[in-house]
Amino acid sequence: MAIPNVRIPSRQLYIDGEWREPVKKNRIPIISPATEETIGDIPAATEEDVDIAVEAARRALGRDDWGSTTGAQRAKYLRAIAAKILERKSELAKLESLDCGKTLFEAAWDMDDVAACFEYYADLAEALDSKRKTPVDLHLDSFKTYVLREPIGVVGLITPWNYPLLMATWKVAPALAAGCAAILKPSELASITCLELGEICREVGLPPGALNILTGLGPEAGAPLVSHPHVDKIAFTGSGATGVKIMTAAAQLVKPVTLELGGKSPIVVFDDIDNLDLVVEWTLFGCFANAGQVCSATSRLILQESIASEFLERLLLWIKNIKISDPLEEDCKLGPVVSSGQYEKVLKFISKAKDEGATILCGGERPQHMKKGYYVQPTIITDINTSMEIWKEEVFGPVLCVKTFKTEEEAIELANDTKYGLASAIMSKDLERCERFTKAFQTGIIWLNCSQPTFMQLPWGGRKRSGFGRDLGEWGLENYLNIKQVTQYTSDEAWAFYKSP
Ligand SMILES: NC(=O)C1=CN([C@@H]2O[C@H](COP(=O)(O)OP(=O)(O)OC[C@H]3O[C@@H](n4cnc5c(N)ncnc54)[C@H](O)[C@@H]3O)[C@@H](O)[C@H]2O)C=CC1
Ligand SMILES: NCCCC(=O)O
Ligand code: NA
C-alpha cells in the first residue's frame, strides 16, 4: 500500500516566541527507524542557547502577559493548543511515526491523548484560581494565616523518545497551567513533533518565553539546563542512568527534580481466569505495544504452572498474527525500535540471555521480511533464572520474559524481585486475591485484569529505581507549584517574650 508522504518541516530552536538558529549553528540528522535513511535534521542547542532561553523564560515570568495571568487566562492558551493539535492530528501522527517508528495507529492515539491532556490541565488551571489562597483557621484571635500556591518559576523539562509529544505534554501542560515558564528539551532521537508544538504555541499567541523548545544532545543541551542557576526545577522522564546524572547535578544547587525512570514490570496470571484469549491479548499489549518501548511495559510474565503450556501455546498463535511492517502502513501493530543503538541493545540482551542458558521460545531476530529498518521480532524468552540479566534489566524492546509459579507467595516474591517499582498487573477472577496483590505489589501503578491503560486523571509514577514524583492528575500540577505559608499577627498586644525596657 502506498505510504502517505508528509513533508518534515525544517525548524530552528523555539526561544522567546520565535525561531532562532543555535548559536553554534549545529544540526543533528533525523534517521528514519523504518528505512535507516536520513530524512531531515533538527537544530542542536548548546549551553549558549540554554542561557538565552532561560533569560527569555525569566522575562516571561516578570511580564504581565504571562507572569500575572490567572488560571482562566492560561486555560485559554491550553485549549487553543489542544484545538490546533487536533486540527493537525493526521500530519502530527505521521511525523511522530516517521520520527520514532511508532505505528501510525498508536501515533494517532497519542495525538488524541496530547490534546486531551492540554484540555485537562486547562480545567485544572481554571480551578487553581479558587485554590490559590487557602485560609487556615488556627482558632487564635491574634493570628490570621493562609497558604498560597504559586508557580515554582522557570522549569526544565527533559523528555524521552518513546512517546515524544505525549511525554513532553505530560510536563508542558501542567507547567503552563501552573503559570511556570518552561524550557523543553526533547530527546534528540525524536524531536520533530515537539518542534511542531513550538509552531502551534507561536500560532496561538502564547506569550514569548512561556514555553521554549531546545532540541539537542543530552550532555550539550540537557546538562546545562539541569545545572543552570536560574532554572528552579527539573522534570525528567528517561533512563535510570541519566536520571542519576540529573539528580547528581541538581543536588549541587539543591534543585528539586521529579524522575520518571524505567521499569521491569510483572504481569501475574492465575489459572482461575475465565477468558484465555482476553488475558493473552492483555499480555501481548502489555509488552509489545509501542514495540515494547514503554517504561511501564509488563515485560515479565509470571504464569501459574497449571496453565503455563496452554497459555503459551495460545500466546504463540496470537503473536503470529501481529502485523510487522512499515509503521505507516494500515494495521501495522509492530514497527521498528527507535534507533540503531536501541536495535543493537535489544539484540544484545537477547543473545546474552541465550548465553546464560535461557530459551528463545519465539522471535529473537530481525523479521525475515524486513530487510531494512530497526525491526526486532516479538520475542518470548523462557527457562529463565532470576540471576539472569534478561530478568533484571529493562530491555525497552519487544521482549517478554516468562517464569512459572505454584503458590501466591511464590508469585508475589517473583513479581517484587526487581530493583524497579513502576507498575504491576494481576490477571485473576478472584477479586479478593487481586486485593491482596494490590497491597503486596511494590509499585506505583497497579493494573487488575488489564495492562497499560493510562488515564490522565490518575497519578503516574513509581518507587525504588523507577524514580519519584508523579505525572498526571492533580499530582502532575503539584510538581510545578510552590507552597507558601503566610502568617499575620493581627493583635495590638505586646508579644511579651522579652522584658520591656
Ligand atoms: N522510562 C522511560 O520512559 C524511558 C526509558 N528509557 C530507557 O533509557 C534507555 C536509553 O534511552 P535514551 O534515549 O538514551 O534515554 P536517556 O535517558 O539518555 O534520554 C532521555 C532524555 O534525557 C536527555 N539526556 C541524556 N543525557 C543527559 C544528561 N547528562 N543531562 C541532561 N539530559 C540528558 C536526552 O537527551 C533525552 O532528552 C532506553 O534504552 C530505555 O531503557 C528511554 C526512554 C524512556
Ligand atoms: N502509556 C504511557 C506510557 C508512558 C511511558 O512509557 O513513559
Ligand atoms: Na527519530
Tab-separated table of C-alpha atoms in Angstrom, residues 40-489:
chain	number	residue	atom	x	y	z
A	40	GLY	CA	15.805	15.670	7.822
A	41	ASP	CA	17.618	17.368	10.674
A	42	ILE	CA	16.987	19.254	13.906
A	43	PRO	CA	18.884	22.165	15.476
A	44	ALA	CA	21.489	21.267	18.103
A	45	ALA	CA	21.283	23.593	21.095
A	46	THR	CA	24.273	24.113	23.350
A	47	GLU	CA	24.882	25.926	26.644
A	48	GLU	CA	24.758	29.350	24.953
A	49	ASP	CA	21.226	28.668	23.699
A	50	VAL	CA	20.199	27.402	27.128
A	51	ASP	CA	21.304	30.717	28.654
A	52	ILE	CA	19.267	32.683	26.086
A	53	ALA	CA	16.186	30.508	26.687
A	54	VAL	CA	16.446	30.753	30.480
A	55	GLU	CA	16.610	34.555	30.289
A	56	ALA	CA	13.557	34.555	27.996
A	57	ALA	CA	11.700	32.368	30.483
A	58	ARG	CA	12.594	34.625	33.397
A	59	ARG	CA	11.437	37.675	31.448
A	60	ALA	CA	8.092	35.973	30.767
A	61	LEU	CA	7.591	35.399	34.492
A	62	GLY	CA	8.231	39.105	35.105
A	63	ARG	CA	5.774	40.315	32.437
A	64	ASP	CA	2.039	40.810	32.993
A	65	ASP	CA	1.122	38.902	29.852
A	66	TRP	CA	2.361	35.680	31.466
A	67	GLY	CA	3.671	36.199	34.995
A	68	SER	CA	0.449	37.834	36.196
A	69	THR	CA	-2.091	35.731	34.331
A	70	THR	CA	-4.964	33.993	36.063
A	71	GLY	CA	-5.518	30.283	35.608
A	72	ALA	CA	-8.528	31.113	33.446
A	73	GLN	CA	-6.362	33.194	31.101
A	74	ARG	CA	-3.746	30.419	30.856
A	75	ALA	CA	-6.532	27.898	30.240
A	76	LYS	CA	-7.444	29.750	27.031
A	77	TYR	CA	-3.956	29.168	25.639
A	78	LEU	CA	-4.014	25.480	26.636
A	79	ARG	CA	-7.382	24.945	24.947
A	80	ALA	CA	-6.183	26.751	21.811
A	81	ILE	CA	-3.128	24.461	21.704
A	82	ALA	CA	-5.379	21.398	22.103
A	83	ALA	CA	-7.551	22.578	19.210
A	84	LYS	CA	-4.519	23.061	16.946
A	85	ILE	CA	-3.187	19.603	17.861
A	86	LEU	CA	-6.497	18.064	16.750
A	87	GLU	CA	-6.559	20.202	13.592
A	88	ARG	CA	-3.108	18.862	12.676
A	89	LYS	CA	-3.635	15.372	14.165
A	90	SER	CA	-3.202	13.394	10.961
A	91	GLU	CA	0.019	15.198	9.956
A	92	LEU	CA	1.447	15.119	13.518
A	93	ALA	CA	0.728	11.385	13.796
A	94	LYS	CA	2.597	10.710	10.544
A	95	LEU	CA	5.526	12.874	11.662
A	96	GLU	CA	5.635	11.040	15.002
A	97	SER	CA	5.596	7.677	13.256
A	98	LEU	CA	8.317	8.725	10.783
A	99	ASP	CA	10.476	10.031	13.603
A	100	CYS	CA	10.335	7.279	16.236
A	101	GLY	CA	8.967	4.258	14.336
A	102	LYS	CA	5.752	4.040	16.334
A	103	THR	CA	2.822	2.628	14.345
A	104	LEU	CA	0.562	5.259	12.814
A	105	PHE	CA	-2.321	3.690	14.727
A	106	GLU	CA	-0.567	4.307	18.061
A	107	ALA	CA	0.735	7.740	17.000
A	108	ALA	CA	-2.820	8.874	16.230
A	109	TRP	CA	-3.885	7.547	19.620
A	110	ASP	CA	-1.068	9.592	21.209
A	111	MET	CA	-2.230	12.784	19.483
A	112	ASP	CA	-5.733	12.355	20.934
A	113	ASP	CA	-4.116	11.912	24.357
A	114	VAL	CA	-1.961	15.024	23.804
A	115	ALA	CA	-4.989	17.192	23.028
A	116	ALA	CA	-6.961	15.718	25.937
A	117	CYS	CA	-4.051	16.394	28.305
A	118	PHE	CA	-3.907	20.074	27.343
A	119	GLU	CA	-7.705	20.285	27.824
A	120	TYR	CA	-7.460	18.529	31.201
A	121	TYR	CA	-4.835	20.929	32.512
A	122	ALA	CA	-6.840	23.882	31.188
A	123	ASP	CA	-9.614	22.797	33.563
A	124	LEU	CA	-7.124	22.444	36.433
A	125	ALA	CA	-5.643	25.870	35.634
A	126	GLU	CA	-9.111	27.433	35.975
A	127	ALA	CA	-9.742	25.546	39.214
A	128	LEU	CA	-6.434	26.847	40.567
A	129	ASP	CA	-7.838	30.397	40.702
A	130	SER	CA	-10.112	29.456	43.576
A	131	LYS	CA	-7.384	27.410	45.303
A	132	ARG	CA	-4.540	29.906	45.123
A	133	LYS	CA	-5.172	31.253	48.601
A	134	THR	CA	-6.436	28.770	51.211
A	135	PRO	CA	-7.202	30.198	54.676
A	136	VAL	CA	-6.047	28.073	57.616
A	137	ASP	CA	-8.116	28.706	60.745
A	138	LEU	CA	-5.922	28.324	63.873
A	139	HIS	CA	-8.789	29.359	66.170
A	140	LEU	CA	-6.428	32.050	67.545
A	141	ASP	CA	-7.639	35.663	67.679
A	142	SER	CA	-4.187	37.177	67.266
A	143	PHE	CA	-3.166	35.376	64.069
A	144	LYS	CA	-4.515	35.198	60.540
A	145	THR	CA	-2.927	32.509	58.363
A	146	TYR	CA	-3.292	31.164	54.857
A	147	VAL	CA	-1.435	29.097	52.254
A	148	LEU	CA	-0.541	30.399	48.789
A	149	ARG	CA	0.081	28.128	45.762
A	150	GLU	CA	2.277	29.889	43.236
A	151	PRO	CA	4.240	28.799	40.130
A	152	ILE	CA	7.610	27.336	41.084
A	153	GLY	CA	9.310	29.522	38.416
A	154	VAL	CA	11.479	28.502	35.434
A	155	VAL	CA	11.260	24.743	34.867
A	156	GLY	CA	13.438	22.453	32.724
A	157	LEU	CA	11.529	19.569	31.123
A	158	ILE	CA	13.687	16.751	29.746
A	159	THR	CA	11.819	14.052	27.869
A	160	PRO	CA	12.363	10.726	26.057
A	161	TRP	CA	11.781	9.346	22.586
A	162	ASN	CA	9.248	6.595	23.226
A	163	TYR	CA	6.184	8.887	23.327
A	164	PRO	CA	7.834	12.070	22.046
A	165	LEU	CA	4.956	14.585	22.051
A	166	LEU	CA	2.889	12.833	24.717
A	167	MET	CA	5.687	12.667	27.303
A	168	ALA	CA	6.507	16.307	26.573
A	169	THR	CA	2.831	17.225	27.024
A	170	TRP	CA	2.623	15.389	30.361
A	171	LYS	CA	5.099	18.042	31.595
A	172	VAL	CA	4.422	21.123	29.432
A	173	ALA	CA	0.639	21.190	30.013
A	174	PRO	CA	0.750	21.213	33.845
A	175	ALA	CA	3.789	23.509	33.908
A	176	LEU	CA	1.926	26.126	31.820
A	177	ALA	CA	-1.289	25.520	33.794
A	178	ALA	CA	0.637	26.356	36.980
A	179	GLY	CA	1.990	29.580	35.419
A	180	CYS	CA	5.592	28.447	35.149
A	181	ALA	CA	7.870	29.374	32.257
A	182	ALA	CA	9.195	26.184	30.688
A	183	ILE	CA	12.175	25.039	28.667
A	184	LEU	CA	11.507	21.709	26.945
A	185	LYS	CA	14.463	19.555	25.883
A	186	PRO	CA	13.060	16.572	23.952
A	187	SER	CA	15.135	13.537	23.003
A	188	GLU	CA	17.478	14.071	20.065
A	189	LEU	CA	16.161	10.719	18.783
A	190	ALA	CA	12.648	12.097	18.270
A	191	SER	CA	12.149	15.871	18.328
A	192	ILE	CA	10.028	16.604	15.246
A	193	THR	CA	6.592	16.832	16.869
A	194	CYS	CA	7.937	18.775	19.863
A	195	LEU	CA	9.249	21.401	17.457
A	196	GLU	CA	5.785	21.471	15.845
A	197	LEU	CA	4.398	22.182	19.318
A	198	GLY	CA	6.552	25.328	19.207
A	199	GLU	CA	4.909	26.381	15.940
A	200	ILE	CA	1.479	25.721	17.461
A	201	CYS	CA	2.336	27.855	20.514
A	202	ARG	CA	3.504	30.634	18.207
A	203	GLU	CA	0.258	30.417	16.189
A	204	VAL	CA	-1.981	30.603	19.278
A	205	GLY	CA	-0.030	33.612	20.541
A	206	LEU	CA	1.368	32.016	23.700
A	207	PRO	CA	3.312	34.904	25.307
A	208	PRO	CA	7.012	34.848	24.390
A	209	GLY	CA	9.217	32.884	26.784
A	210	ALA	CA	6.347	30.968	28.424
A	211	LEU	CA	7.477	27.866	26.526
A	212	ASN	CA	10.901	27.475	24.897
A	213	ILE	CA	11.943	24.363	22.966
A	214	LEU	CA	15.608	23.418	22.746
A	215	THR	CA	16.444	20.309	20.769
A	216	GLY	CA	19.900	18.842	21.079
A	217	LEU	CA	22.110	16.216	22.702
A	218	GLY	CA	21.664	15.369	26.365
A	219	PRO	CA	25.131	16.389	27.604
A	220	GLU	CA	25.180	19.501	25.357
A	221	ALA	CA	21.662	20.876	25.898
A	222	GLY	CA	20.152	18.862	28.752
A	223	ALA	CA	23.035	19.042	31.210
A	224	PRO	CA	23.415	22.866	31.037
A	225	LEU	CA	19.669	23.155	31.664
A	226	VAL	CA	19.958	20.985	34.784
A	227	SER	CA	22.876	22.943	36.213
A	228	HIS	CA	21.632	26.419	35.256
A	229	PRO	CA	21.337	28.561	38.448
A	230	HIS	CA	18.185	30.328	37.192
A	231	VAL	CA	16.254	27.107	36.466
A	232	ASP	CA	14.159	26.343	39.534
A	233	LYS	CA	13.127	22.722	38.912
A	234	ILE	CA	13.793	19.794	36.567
A	235	ALA	CA	11.189	17.238	35.494
A	236	PHE	CA	12.680	14.216	33.713
A	237	THR	CA	11.453	11.039	32.033
A	238	GLY	CA	14.019	8.620	30.706
A	239	SER	CA	16.617	6.090	31.709
A	240	GLY	CA	17.769	5.361	35.226
A	241	ALA	CA	21.375	6.119	34.316
A	242	THR	CA	20.529	9.584	33.044
A	243	GLY	CA	18.178	10.133	35.960
A	244	VAL	CA	21.113	9.592	38.336
A	245	LYS	CA	23.239	12.095	36.391
A	246	ILE	CA	20.464	14.661	36.502
A	247	MET	CA	19.783	14.167	40.203
A	248	THR	CA	23.518	14.431	40.963
A	249	ALA	CA	23.868	17.692	39.019
A	250	ALA	CA	20.697	19.174	40.509
A	251	ALA	CA	21.853	18.241	44.006
A	252	GLN	CA	24.761	20.738	43.699
A	253	LEU	CA	22.157	23.522	43.632
A	254	VAL	CA	19.644	21.750	45.900
A	255	LYS	CA	17.331	21.924	42.882
A	256	PRO	CA	14.135	19.839	43.066
A	257	VAL	CA	13.659	17.122	40.455
A	258	THR	CA	10.978	14.643	39.548
A	259	LEU	CA	12.238	11.444	37.937
A	260	GLU	CA	10.065	9.102	35.875
A	261	LEU	CA	12.505	6.307	35.092
A	262	GLY	CA	12.401	2.776	33.748
A	263	GLY	CA	10.731	-0.408	34.847
A	264	LYS	CA	10.694	-4.192	34.580
A	265	SER	CA	7.072	-4.698	35.461
A	266	PRO	CA	5.410	-8.071	36.177
A	267	ILE	CA	2.119	-9.445	34.905
A	268	VAL	CA	0.940	-12.325	37.128
A	269	VAL	CA	-1.543	-14.759	35.528
A	270	PHE	CA	-3.533	-17.239	37.635
A	271	ASP	CA	-5.210	-20.412	36.419
A	272	ASP	CA	-8.672	-19.203	37.507
A	273	ILE	CA	-9.019	-16.784	34.566
A	274	ASP	CA	-12.336	-17.168	32.709
A	275	ASN	CA	-11.335	-15.999	29.250
A	276	LEU	CA	-7.952	-17.214	27.990
A	277	ASP	CA	-7.894	-15.066	24.832
A	278	LEU	CA	-8.763	-11.907	26.770
A	279	VAL	CA	-5.807	-12.460	29.113
A	280	VAL	CA	-3.480	-13.463	26.286
A	281	GLU	CA	-4.276	-10.224	24.457
A	282	TRP	CA	-3.653	-8.074	27.550
A	283	THR	CA	-0.354	-9.916	27.999
A	284	LEU	CA	0.653	-9.106	24.418
A	285	PHE	CA	-0.489	-5.479	24.650
A	286	GLY	CA	1.293	-5.093	27.987
A	287	CYS	CA	4.658	-5.988	26.481
A	288	PHE	CA	4.541	-5.412	22.719
A	289	ALA	CA	2.623	-2.140	22.295
A	290	ASN	CA	4.961	0.606	21.047
A	291	ALA	CA	7.399	-2.231	20.184
A	292	GLY	CA	7.910	-2.725	23.921
A	293	GLN	CA	9.411	0.754	24.325
A	294	VAL	CA	7.244	1.594	27.280
A	295	CYS	CA	8.540	2.371	30.778
A	296	SER	CA	5.553	0.544	32.291
A	297	ALA	CA	5.699	-2.473	29.949
A	298	THR	CA	4.759	-5.672	31.775
A	299	SER	CA	7.787	-7.442	30.340
A	300	ARG	CA	7.917	-10.239	32.972
A	301	LEU	CA	5.102	-12.792	32.618
A	302	ILE	CA	4.696	-14.760	35.862
A	303	LEU	CA	2.435	-17.645	34.941
A	304	GLN	CA	0.738	-20.238	37.191
A	305	GLU	CA	2.275	-23.605	36.337
A	306	SER	CA	-1.092	-25.372	35.872
A	307	ILE	CA	-1.965	-23.307	32.764
A	308	ALA	CA	1.504	-22.471	31.501
A	309	SER	CA	1.676	-24.740	28.448
A	310	GLU	CA	-1.890	-23.992	27.289
A	311	PHE	CA	-1.350	-20.238	27.830
A	312	LEU	CA	1.989	-20.128	25.986
A	313	GLU	CA	0.581	-22.161	23.101
A	314	ARG	CA	-2.243	-19.607	22.692
A	315	LEU	CA	0.181	-16.692	23.123
A	316	LEU	CA	2.325	-18.007	20.243
A	317	LEU	CA	-0.728	-18.180	17.979
A	318	TRP	CA	-1.641	-14.558	18.784
A	319	ILE	CA	1.943	-13.392	18.278
A	320	LYS	CA	1.955	-14.864	14.753
A	321	ASN	CA	-0.980	-12.561	13.971
A	322	ILE	CA	0.930	-9.358	14.792
A	323	LYS	CA	1.500	-7.419	11.563
A	324	ILE	CA	5.109	-6.245	11.347
A	325	SER	CA	5.568	-3.643	8.593
A	326	ASP	CA	6.417	-0.047	7.802
A	327	PRO	CA	4.763	1.741	10.761
A	328	LEU	CA	2.811	4.000	8.409
A	329	GLU	CA	1.082	1.013	6.829
A	330	GLU	CA	-2.508	0.343	7.862
A	331	ASP	CA	-2.945	-2.356	10.558
A	332	CYS	CA	0.771	-2.362	11.373
A	333	LYS	CA	0.979	-3.458	15.009
A	334	LEU	CA	4.741	-3.687	15.418
A	335	GLY	CA	7.107	-1.131	13.950
A	336	PRO	CA	10.892	-0.764	14.338
A	337	VAL	CA	12.596	0.335	17.546
A	338	VAL	CA	13.717	3.946	17.593
A	339	SER	CA	17.355	3.759	16.532
A	340	SER	CA	20.278	1.539	15.530
A	341	GLY	CA	21.575	1.942	19.092
A	342	GLN	CA	18.333	0.653	20.571
A	343	TYR	CA	18.206	-2.152	17.981
A	344	GLU	CA	21.723	-3.341	18.859
A	345	LYS	CA	20.922	-3.020	22.571
A	346	VAL	CA	17.800	-5.213	22.323
A	347	LEU	CA	19.575	-7.900	20.260
A	348	LYS	CA	22.453	-7.887	22.745
A	349	PHE	CA	20.047	-8.530	25.619
A	350	ILE	CA	18.609	-11.498	23.685
A	351	SER	CA	21.997	-13.038	22.853
A	352	LYS	CA	23.149	-12.590	26.476
A	353	ALA	CA	20.021	-14.426	27.630
A	354	LYS	CA	20.872	-17.316	25.297
A	355	ASP	CA	24.488	-17.352	26.546
A	356	GLU	CA	23.209	-17.538	30.110
A	357	GLY	CA	21.108	-20.605	29.270
A	358	ALA	CA	17.632	-19.217	28.580
A	359	THR	CA	15.422	-20.486	25.737
A	360	ILE	CA	14.162	-18.240	22.927
A	361	LEU	CA	10.634	-19.641	22.580
A	362	CYS	CA	9.899	-17.364	19.590
A	363	GLY	CA	11.433	-14.373	17.803
A	364	GLY	CA	14.828	-13.091	18.855
A	365	GLU	CA	15.930	-11.820	15.456
A	366	ARG	CA	15.204	-9.365	12.658
A	367	PRO	CA	11.932	-10.327	10.888
A	368	GLN	CA	12.854	-12.076	7.632
A	369	HIS	CA	10.615	-9.851	5.506
A	370	MET	CA	12.033	-6.558	6.826
A	371	LYS	CA	15.448	-6.226	5.176
A	372	LYS	CA	15.901	-2.614	6.299
A	373	GLY	CA	14.963	-0.740	9.451
A	374	TYR	CA	15.482	-1.414	13.158
A	375	TYR	CA	12.959	-4.235	13.400
A	376	VAL	CA	13.040	-6.905	16.107
A	377	GLN	CA	10.596	-9.825	16.095
A	378	PRO	CA	8.251	-10.062	19.089
A	379	THR	CA	10.312	-12.315	21.334
A	380	ILE	CA	9.423	-14.661	24.203
A	381	ILE	CA	12.157	-16.000	26.467
A	382	THR	CA	11.674	-18.965	28.855
A	383	ASP	CA	13.848	-21.191	31.091
A	384	ILE	CA	14.976	-18.074	32.921
A	385	ASN	CA	16.545	-17.969	36.365
A	386	THR	CA	16.307	-14.828	38.448
A	387	SER	CA	20.038	-14.139	38.335
A	388	MET	CA	19.937	-13.609	34.557
A	389	GLU	CA	20.352	-10.111	33.111
A	390	ILE	CA	17.204	-10.546	30.988
A	391	TRP	CA	15.154	-10.979	34.175
A	392	LYS	CA	16.669	-7.966	35.941
A	393	GLU	CA	17.292	-5.255	33.345
A	394	GLU	CA	14.903	-3.096	31.321
A	395	VAL	CA	15.179	-4.089	27.639
A	396	PHE	CA	12.871	-1.418	26.217
A	397	GLY	CA	12.078	-3.618	23.217
A	398	PRO	CA	9.565	-6.339	22.196
A	399	VAL	CA	10.915	-8.977	24.608
A	400	LEU	CA	8.771	-10.894	27.122
A	401	CYS	CA	10.363	-12.981	29.887
A	402	VAL	CA	8.372	-15.911	31.318
A	403	LYS	CA	8.640	-17.680	34.668
A	404	THR	CA	6.097	-20.003	36.310
A	405	PHE	CA	4.895	-20.297	39.902
A	406	LYS	CA	2.749	-22.626	42.022
A	407	THR	CA	1.618	-20.571	45.041
A	408	GLU	CA	0.564	-16.951	45.654
A	409	GLU	CA	3.597	-16.419	47.910
A	410	GLU	CA	5.908	-17.508	45.098
A	411	ALA	CA	4.119	-15.187	42.632
A	412	ILE	CA	4.432	-12.181	44.929
A	413	GLU	CA	8.104	-12.883	45.550
A	414	LEU	CA	8.840	-13.180	41.804
A	415	ALA	CA	6.798	-10.067	40.987
A	416	ASN	CA	8.630	-7.894	43.520
A	417	ASP	CA	12.014	-9.384	42.648
A	418	THR	CA	13.190	-6.249	40.820
A	419	LYS	CA	15.098	-3.041	41.564
A	420	TYR	CA	12.295	-1.181	39.781
A	421	GLY	CA	8.894	-0.275	41.151
A	422	LEU	CA	6.795	1.278	38.385
A	423	ALA	CA	3.837	-0.992	37.562
A	424	SER	CA	2.379	-4.465	38.251
A	425	ALA	CA	-0.542	-6.382	36.782
A	426	ILE	CA	-2.516	-9.382	38.018
A	427	MET	CA	-4.971	-11.449	35.980
A	428	SER	CA	-7.413	-13.429	38.164
A	429	LYS	CA	-11.183	-13.580	38.624
A	430	ASP	CA	-10.678	-13.795	42.395
A	431	LEU	CA	-11.071	-10.141	43.390
A	432	GLU	CA	-10.011	-10.802	46.982
A	433	ARG	CA	-6.778	-12.193	45.595
A	434	CYS	CA	-6.462	-9.056	43.433
A	435	GLU	CA	-6.899	-7.008	46.611
A	436	ARG	CA	-4.107	-8.967	48.317
A	437	PHE	CA	-1.804	-8.372	45.339
A	438	THR	CA	-2.712	-4.667	45.197
A	439	LYS	CA	-1.278	-4.409	48.709
A	440	ALA	CA	1.688	-6.696	48.092
A	441	PHE	CA	2.951	-5.202	44.811
A	442	GLN	CA	5.776	-2.696	45.484
A	443	THR	CA	4.902	-0.335	42.616
A	444	GLY	CA	3.177	2.990	41.941
A	445	ILE	CA	0.771	1.623	39.314
A	446	ILE	CA	-1.460	-1.466	39.677
A	447	TRP	CA	-3.446	-2.986	36.816
A	448	LEU	CA	-6.167	-5.543	37.703
A	449	ASN	CA	-7.220	-7.802	34.796
A	450	CYS	CA	-5.599	-5.444	32.305
A	451	SER	CA	-2.184	-3.985	31.484
A	452	GLN	CA	-1.153	-0.444	30.376
A	453	PRO	CA	-4.431	1.534	30.147
A	454	THR	CA	-3.297	5.057	31.112
A	455	PHE	CA	-5.712	7.784	32.218
A	456	MET	CA	-4.539	11.347	32.721
A	457	GLN	CA	-6.699	11.780	35.848
A	458	LEU	CA	-4.573	9.227	37.749
A	459	PRO	CA	-1.080	9.636	39.252
A	460	TRP	CA	1.669	8.141	37.065
A	461	GLY	CA	4.955	7.143	38.623
A	462	GLY	CA	6.831	4.567	40.619
A	463	ARG	CA	9.095	3.663	43.525
A	464	LYS	CA	12.569	2.224	44.011
A	465	ARG	CA	14.692	2.665	40.841
A	466	SER	CA	11.657	3.798	38.832
A	467	GLY	CA	12.109	7.202	40.404
A	468	PHE	CA	9.835	9.510	42.380
A	469	GLY	CA	7.233	12.182	41.850
A	470	ARG	CA	4.044	11.751	39.873
A	471	ASP	CA	2.994	12.963	36.430
A	472	LEU	CA	-0.711	13.447	35.546
A	473	GLY	CA	-3.770	14.208	37.625
A	474	GLU	CA	-3.714	16.840	40.358
A	475	TRP	CA	-0.319	15.375	41.297
A	476	GLY	CA	1.113	16.489	37.955
A	477	LEU	CA	0.127	20.096	38.679
A	478	GLU	CA	1.655	19.996	42.180
A	479	ASN	CA	5.056	19.380	40.541
A	480	TYR	CA	5.020	22.968	39.288
A	481	LEU	CA	3.613	24.781	42.322
A	482	ASN	CA	5.438	26.282	45.255
A	483	ILE	CA	3.535	26.127	48.554
A	484	LYS	CA	3.922	29.352	50.612
A	485	GLN	CA	2.541	29.832	54.119
A	486	VAL	CA	1.578	33.324	55.283
A	487	THR	CA	1.174	34.144	58.993
A	488	GLN	CA	-0.101	37.586	60.051
A	489	TYR	CA	-0.062	38.887	63.658
